[in-house]
XYZ file of N, CA and C in Angstrom:
462
model
N 119.217 190.147 49.712
C 119.100 189.800 48.757
C 117.774 190.748 48.341
N 117.642 191.850 47.270
C 116.195 191.897 47.107
C 115.431 191.687 46.056
N 114.211 192.054 45.958
C 113.712 191.221 44.560
C 113.391 192.634 43.897
N 113.454 192.691 42.416
C 113.245 193.697 41.186
C 111.990 193.827 40.913
N 111.275 194.678 41.291
C 110.271 194.995 41.115
C 109.601 195.015 39.259
N 110.816 195.578 38.669
C 110.767 195.759 37.311
C 110.701 193.924 36.712
N 111.453 193.558 37.053
C 111.512 191.876 36.652
C 110.509 191.049 37.035
N 110.082 191.483 37.760
C 108.345 190.968 38.640
C 107.601 190.986 37.054
N 107.730 192.611 37.007
C 106.286 193.199 35.977
C 106.664 192.307 34.942
N 107.730 192.307 34.260
C 108.159 192.389 33.351
C 108.219 190.363 33.079
N 108.293 189.713 33.781
C 107.651 188.305 33.995
C 106.443 188.186 34.239
N 105.510 188.671 34.784
C 103.897 188.855 34.905
C 103.464 188.925 33.857
N 103.696 190.036 32.772
C 103.407 189.986 32.121
C 103.275 189.180 30.784
N 104.883 188.655 30.369
C 105.066 187.907 29.794
C 104.182 186.519 29.969
N 103.946 185.694 31.773
C 103.526 184.787 31.753
C 102.285 184.864 31.349
N 101.542 186.273 31.384
C 99.950 186.600 31.307
C 99.614 186.511 30.014
N 100.980 187.084 28.540
C 100.296 186.946 27.665
C 100.325 185.487 27.340
N 100.949 184.690 27.430
C 101.623 183.254 27.239
C 100.166 182.809 27.521
N 99.731 182.940 29.123
C 98.649 182.237 29.119
C 97.377 182.015 28.363
N 97.042 183.483 28.156
C 95.773 184.305 28.098
C 95.962 184.149 26.177
N 96.605 183.606 25.605
C 97.059 183.598 24.383
C 96.945 182.290 23.761
N 96.739 181.264 24.805
C 97.054 179.706 24.616
C 95.648 179.039 24.945
N 94.593 178.913 24.380
C 93.362 178.123 24.645
C 93.259 177.124 25.093
N 94.534 176.381 25.058
C 94.364 174.827 26.323
C 94.024 175.457 27.325
N 95.202 176.180 27.804
C 95.049 176.527 29.127
C 93.932 177.942 29.645
N 93.597 178.324 29.363
C 91.997 178.707 29.071
C 90.725 177.875 29.370
N 91.200 176.677 29.165
C 90.073 175.696 29.228
C 88.937 175.917 30.727
N 90.164 175.738 31.578
C 89.817 175.774 32.879
C 88.842 176.642 33.418
N 89.388 177.894 33.494
C 88.054 178.972 33.825
C 87.053 178.812 32.872
N 87.041 178.742 31.604
C 86.020 178.854 30.549
C 84.688 177.373 31.194
N 85.700 176.256 31.206
C 84.723 175.044 31.532
C 83.957 175.480 32.890
N 84.591 176.101 33.906
C 84.242 176.303 35.516
C 83.043 177.389 35.115
N 83.280 178.325 34.050
C 82.274 179.453 34.067
C 80.600 178.419 33.566
N 81.387 178.236 32.289
C 80.222 177.061 31.607
C 79.399 176.191 32.261
N 80.071 175.259 33.611
C 79.268 174.644 33.537
C 78.473 174.862 34.622
N 78.762 176.394 35.463
C 77.991 176.818 36.568
C 76.658 177.299 36.187
N 76.719 177.921 34.620
C 75.687 178.424 33.766
C 74.561 177.165 33.272
N 75.576 176.262 32.756
C 74.648 175.131 32.341
C 74.190 174.534 33.501
N 74.729 174.343 34.277
C 73.669 173.383 35.511
C 72.821 174.188 36.330
N 73.085 175.209 36.310
C 71.679 176.101 36.985
C 70.553 175.776 36.207
N 70.832 176.155 34.470
C 69.521 176.288 33.804
C 69.151 175.066 33.750
N 69.909 173.616 34.024
C 69.069 172.353 33.842
C 68.762 172.111 35.257
N 69.326 172.422 36.311
C 69.019 171.785 37.595
C 68.275 173.251 38.605
N 67.576 174.163 38.189
C 66.879 175.148 38.885
C 65.415 174.376 39.209
N 65.178 173.534 38.471
C 63.519 172.913 38.989
C 63.626 172.015 39.527
N 64.830 171.226 39.432
C 64.882 169.879 40.106
C 65.481 170.046 41.473
N 66.085 171.051 41.739
C 66.957 171.429 42.953
C 66.241 170.994 44.815
N 66.235 170.548 45.435
C 65.780 170.520 46.505
C 65.135 172.012 47.384
N 66.585 172.918 47.429
C 66.307 173.786 47.522
C 67.265 174.770 47.181
N 66.864 175.964 47.107
C 67.841 176.988 46.379
C 69.160 177.437 46.937
N 68.984 177.366 48.203
C 70.270 177.295 49.012
C 71.558 175.948 48.577
N 71.183 174.692 48.656
C 71.643 173.658 48.194
C 72.065 173.742 46.561
N 71.713 174.525 45.844
C 71.692 174.509 44.360
C 72.923 175.694 44.503
N 72.588 176.524 44.987
C 73.870 177.677 44.641
C 75.075 177.269 45.453
N 75.209 176.403 46.709
C 75.929 176.019 47.147
C 76.666 174.567 46.359
N 75.905 174.119 45.445
C 76.538 172.788 44.936
C 76.887 173.405 43.779
N 76.424 174.477 42.870
C 77.198 175.318 41.869
C 78.641 175.891 41.901
N 78.620 176.306 43.352
C 79.374 177.584 43.519
C 80.729 176.619 43.860
N 80.510 175.278 44.829
C 81.102 174.535 45.042
C 82.208 173.964 44.218
N 80.638 173.107 42.865
C 81.435 172.367 41.581
C 82.323 173.652 40.833
N 82.217 174.880 40.461
C 82.957 175.827 40.017
C 83.782 176.344 40.473
N 84.044 176.046 41.811
C 85.452 176.480 42.156
C 86.082 175.385 42.267
N 85.934 174.005 42.180
C 86.739 173.044 42.112
C 87.300 172.936 40.727
N 86.307 173.289 40.072
C 86.788 173.152 38.032
C 87.989 174.563 38.338
N 87.618 175.612 38.588
C 88.800 176.333 38.462
C 89.646 176.324 39.088
N 90.129 175.833 40.588
C 90.998 175.308 41.458
C 91.809 174.358 41.018
N 91.126 173.219 40.472
C 91.841 172.335 40.529
C 92.616 172.008 38.997
N 91.730 172.269 38.139
C 91.831 171.984 36.652
C 93.168 173.443 36.737
N 92.483 174.825 36.937
C 93.476 175.773 36.401
C 94.578 175.747 37.286
N 95.059 175.513 38.405
C 95.892 175.309 39.422
C 96.788 174.656 39.064
N 96.963 173.520 37.982
C 97.641 172.429 37.496
C 97.734 172.761 36.894
N 97.002 173.135 35.403
C 97.612 173.632 34.030
C 98.034 174.896 33.933
N 97.379 175.990 34.605
C 98.175 177.324 34.553
C 99.452 177.695 34.701
N 99.918 176.442 35.984
C 101.228 176.799 36.157
C 102.084 175.569 36.293
N 101.637 174.550 35.763
C 102.764 173.620 35.096
C 103.208 173.844 33.906
N 102.144 174.024 32.588
C 102.303 174.078 30.985
C 103.436 175.358 30.788
N 103.287 176.361 31.157
C 104.169 177.594 30.849
C 105.717 177.248 31.255
N 105.748 176.523 32.597
C 107.143 175.888 32.925
C 107.357 175.149 31.829
N 107.090 173.960 31.597
C 107.169 173.014 31.106
C 107.606 173.557 29.602
N 106.561 174.480 28.859
C 106.985 175.456 27.651
C 108.329 175.538 27.560
N 108.326 177.017 28.869
C 109.878 177.020 28.625
C 110.968 176.119 28.447
N 111.090 174.991 29.277
C 112.120 173.859 29.677
C 111.865 173.418 28.024
N 111.083 173.177 27.634
C 111.040 172.306 26.211
C 111.604 173.349 25.192
N 111.734 175.127 25.254
C 112.128 175.791 24.440
C 113.318 176.314 24.826
N 113.704 175.597 25.837
C 115.337 176.531 26.121
C 115.461 177.819 26.745
N 114.100 177.946 26.691
C 114.338 179.623 27.770
C 114.424 179.772 29.262
N 113.995 178.332 29.764
C 114.099 178.252 31.303
C 115.845 178.134 31.302
N 116.576 178.171 30.409
C 117.940 178.088 30.989
C 118.531 179.360 30.538
N 117.761 180.144 29.348
C 117.926 181.639 29.388
C 118.243 182.353 30.756
N 116.598 181.920 31.035
C 116.337 182.755 32.297
C 117.102 182.426 33.390
N 117.707 181.089 33.733
C 118.465 180.937 34.806
C 119.953 181.313 34.623
N 120.524 181.611 33.585
C 121.725 182.235 33.249
C 121.585 183.844 33.591
N 120.400 184.633 33.102
C 120.003 185.726 33.387
C 120.131 186.234 34.927
N 120.211 187.675 35.120
C 119.712 188.085 36.594
C 118.737 187.945 37.522
N 118.067 187.201 36.667
C 116.431 186.420 37.455
C 116.747 186.334 38.684
N 116.742 185.937 39.714
C 117.004 184.867 41.069
C 115.418 184.366 40.963
N 115.669 183.707 41.810
C 114.787 182.198 42.239
C 113.322 182.904 42.474
N 113.687 183.715 43.695
C 112.084 184.288 44.362
C 111.056 184.985 43.062
N 111.946 185.811 41.911
C 111.456 186.781 41.344
C 110.434 185.824 40.313
N 111.783 185.140 40.050
C 111.005 183.923 38.819
C 109.428 183.317 39.369
N 109.862 183.045 40.760
C 108.450 182.312 41.331
C 107.523 183.038 41.718
N 107.547 184.160 41.993
C 106.467 185.421 42.091
C 105.881 185.565 41.382
N 106.489 185.996 39.690
C 106.318 186.288 38.400
C 105.413 185.397 37.865
N 106.223 183.964 38.505
C 105.233 183.178 37.349
C 103.682 182.592 38.182
N 103.636 182.893 39.337
C 102.567 182.490 40.284
C 101.415 183.616 40.094
N 101.850 184.638 39.961
C 100.744 185.828 40.063
C 99.703 185.942 38.837
N 100.435 185.522 37.331
C 99.436 185.403 36.612
C 98.091 184.463 36.758
N 98.367 183.421 36.757
C 97.616 181.855 37.089
C 96.345 182.440 38.196
N 96.781 183.158 39.156
C 96.378 183.864 40.490
C 95.136 184.711 39.977
N 95.954 185.608 39.536
C 94.988 186.878 38.881
C 93.732 186.263 37.934
N 94.180 185.169 37.367
C 93.202 184.802 36.292
C 92.188 183.974 37.029
N 92.448 183.240 38.001
C 91.677 182.481 38.645
C 90.527 183.029 39.462
N 91.422 184.079 40.370
C 90.473 185.239 41.223
C 89.713 185.443 40.804
N 90.215 186.274 39.480
C 88.795 186.747 38.594
C 87.932 186.145 38.579
N 88.002 184.578 37.989
C 86.791 183.938 37.816
C 86.661 183.549 38.504
N 87.202 183.230 40.315
C 86.189 182.923 41.175
C 84.778 183.855 41.865
N 85.579 185.630 41.315
C 84.489 186.362 41.637
C 83.692 186.465 40.540
N 83.709 185.735 39.228
C 82.542 185.844 38.231
C 81.513 184.721 38.736
N 82.104 183.648 39.397
C 81.123 182.388 39.788
C 80.559 182.799 40.431
N 80.591 183.661 41.381
C 79.277 184.259 42.813
C 78.186 184.833 42.157
N 78.341 185.881 41.120
C 77.020 186.051 41.018
C 76.258 184.753 39.635
N 77.122 184.095 39.185
C 76.730 183.005 38.301
C 75.879 181.985 39.086
N 76.912 182.152 40.018
C 75.715 180.709 40.316
C 74.229 180.875 41.701
N 74.140 182.290 41.560
C 72.647 183.002 42.101
C 73.079 183.223 43.559
N 74.565 182.934 44.194
C 74.404 183.803 45.483
C 74.824 185.464 45.202
N 74.353 185.752 46.157
C 74.429 186.994 46.479
C 75.683 187.643 47.296
N 75.910 188.589 47.195
C 77.355 189.052 47.783
C 76.989 189.538 49.125
N 75.847 189.457 49.510
C 75.789 189.606 51.178
C 75.780 188.380 52.001
N 75.782 187.434 51.170
C 75.559 185.956 51.788
C 77.297 185.366 51.920
N 78.219 185.817 51.030
C 79.397 185.743 51.233
C 80.572 186.966 51.644
N 80.839 186.311 52.649
C 82.022 187.549 53.287
C 83.487 187.235 52.268
N 83.289 188.324 51.399
C 84.374 188.871 50.376
C 85.704 188.431 50.866
N 85.897 189.109 52.045
C 87.663 188.814 52.413
C 88.169 186.833 53.135
N 87.025 186.587 53.541
C 87.373 185.067 53.908
C 87.208 184.398 52.406
N 86.257 184.730 51.491
C 86.182 183.662 50.326
C 87.792 183.959 49.657
N 87.863 185.205 49.096
C 89.375 185.618 48.471
C 90.397 184.598 49.136
N 90.558 184.786 50.479
C 91.600 184.300 51.104
C 91.916 182.723 51.109
N 90.278 182.354 51.170
C 90.724 180.878 51.046
C 90.573 180.407 49.778
N 90.096 180.869 48.787
C 90.568 180.448 47.476
C 91.987 180.825 47.050
N 92.348 182.071 47.279
C 93.719 182.141 47.089
C 95.098 181.198 47.846
N 94.587 180.551 48.943
C 95.364 179.581 49.633
C 95.247 178.620 48.955
N 94.012 178.167 48.830
C 93.767 176.825 48.353
C 94.611 176.956 46.914
N 94.460 177.481 46.429
C 95.076 177.489 45.115
C 96.697 177.958 45.268
N 97.218 178.065 46.176
C 98.596 178.268 46.162
C 98.923 177.088 47.012
N 98.586 176.638 47.852
C 98.918 175.561 48.325
C 98.716 174.279 47.688
N 97.732 174.466 46.251
C 97.562 173.133 45.420
C 98.712 173.324 44.823
N 99.265 174.348 44.130
C 100.700 174.970 43.456
C 101.575 174.521 43.475
N 102.048 174.852 44.994
C 103.428 174.094 45.528
C 103.198 172.988 45.690
N 102.144 172.268 46.115
C 101.952 170.470 46.227
C 102.532 169.738 45.088
N 102.080 170.512 43.998
C 102.061 169.606 42.559
C 103.235 170.022 41.839
N 103.937 171.255 41.906
C 105.366 171.128 41.455
C 106.611 170.658 42.427
N 106.035 170.098 43.838
C 107.317 169.596 43.967
C 107.448 169.932 45.198
N 107.473 171.073 45.921
C 107.850 171.853 47.043
C 107.602 171.544 47.836
N 106.431 170.616 48.677
C 105.919 170.241 49.467
C 106.262 168.947 49.727
């Protein structure tokens, strides 16, 4: 069984448009960015150290983005497809399970990865302080583990 890249790309485009056009789904990345900006502005003078403030801001921003976004951006489109009976149409089409899973997983992953990268300079951390490969690997694995656990796979 081989995966069709065109089917995955079509599902990716569909899910990406669905997520971006739905403002309730985009609240997680927007709230993560606003949280970091707001807390940085009010806590800059009260923080015991600059490193502690950066760690707190980046950690909380990532938690907002990964936990809220991981749950909302993956479960809402699936529930909406089931409600509108488009999931049944997809199940009877030539799209296989792995193609549907990959096509549904990539749009939230892309949005959350871009948001995580935006949070690094907003929190005040410099790119030299963060090993980019490890940062991306850990945030992607965390997000994927959260998604599979909440969808009932694990």
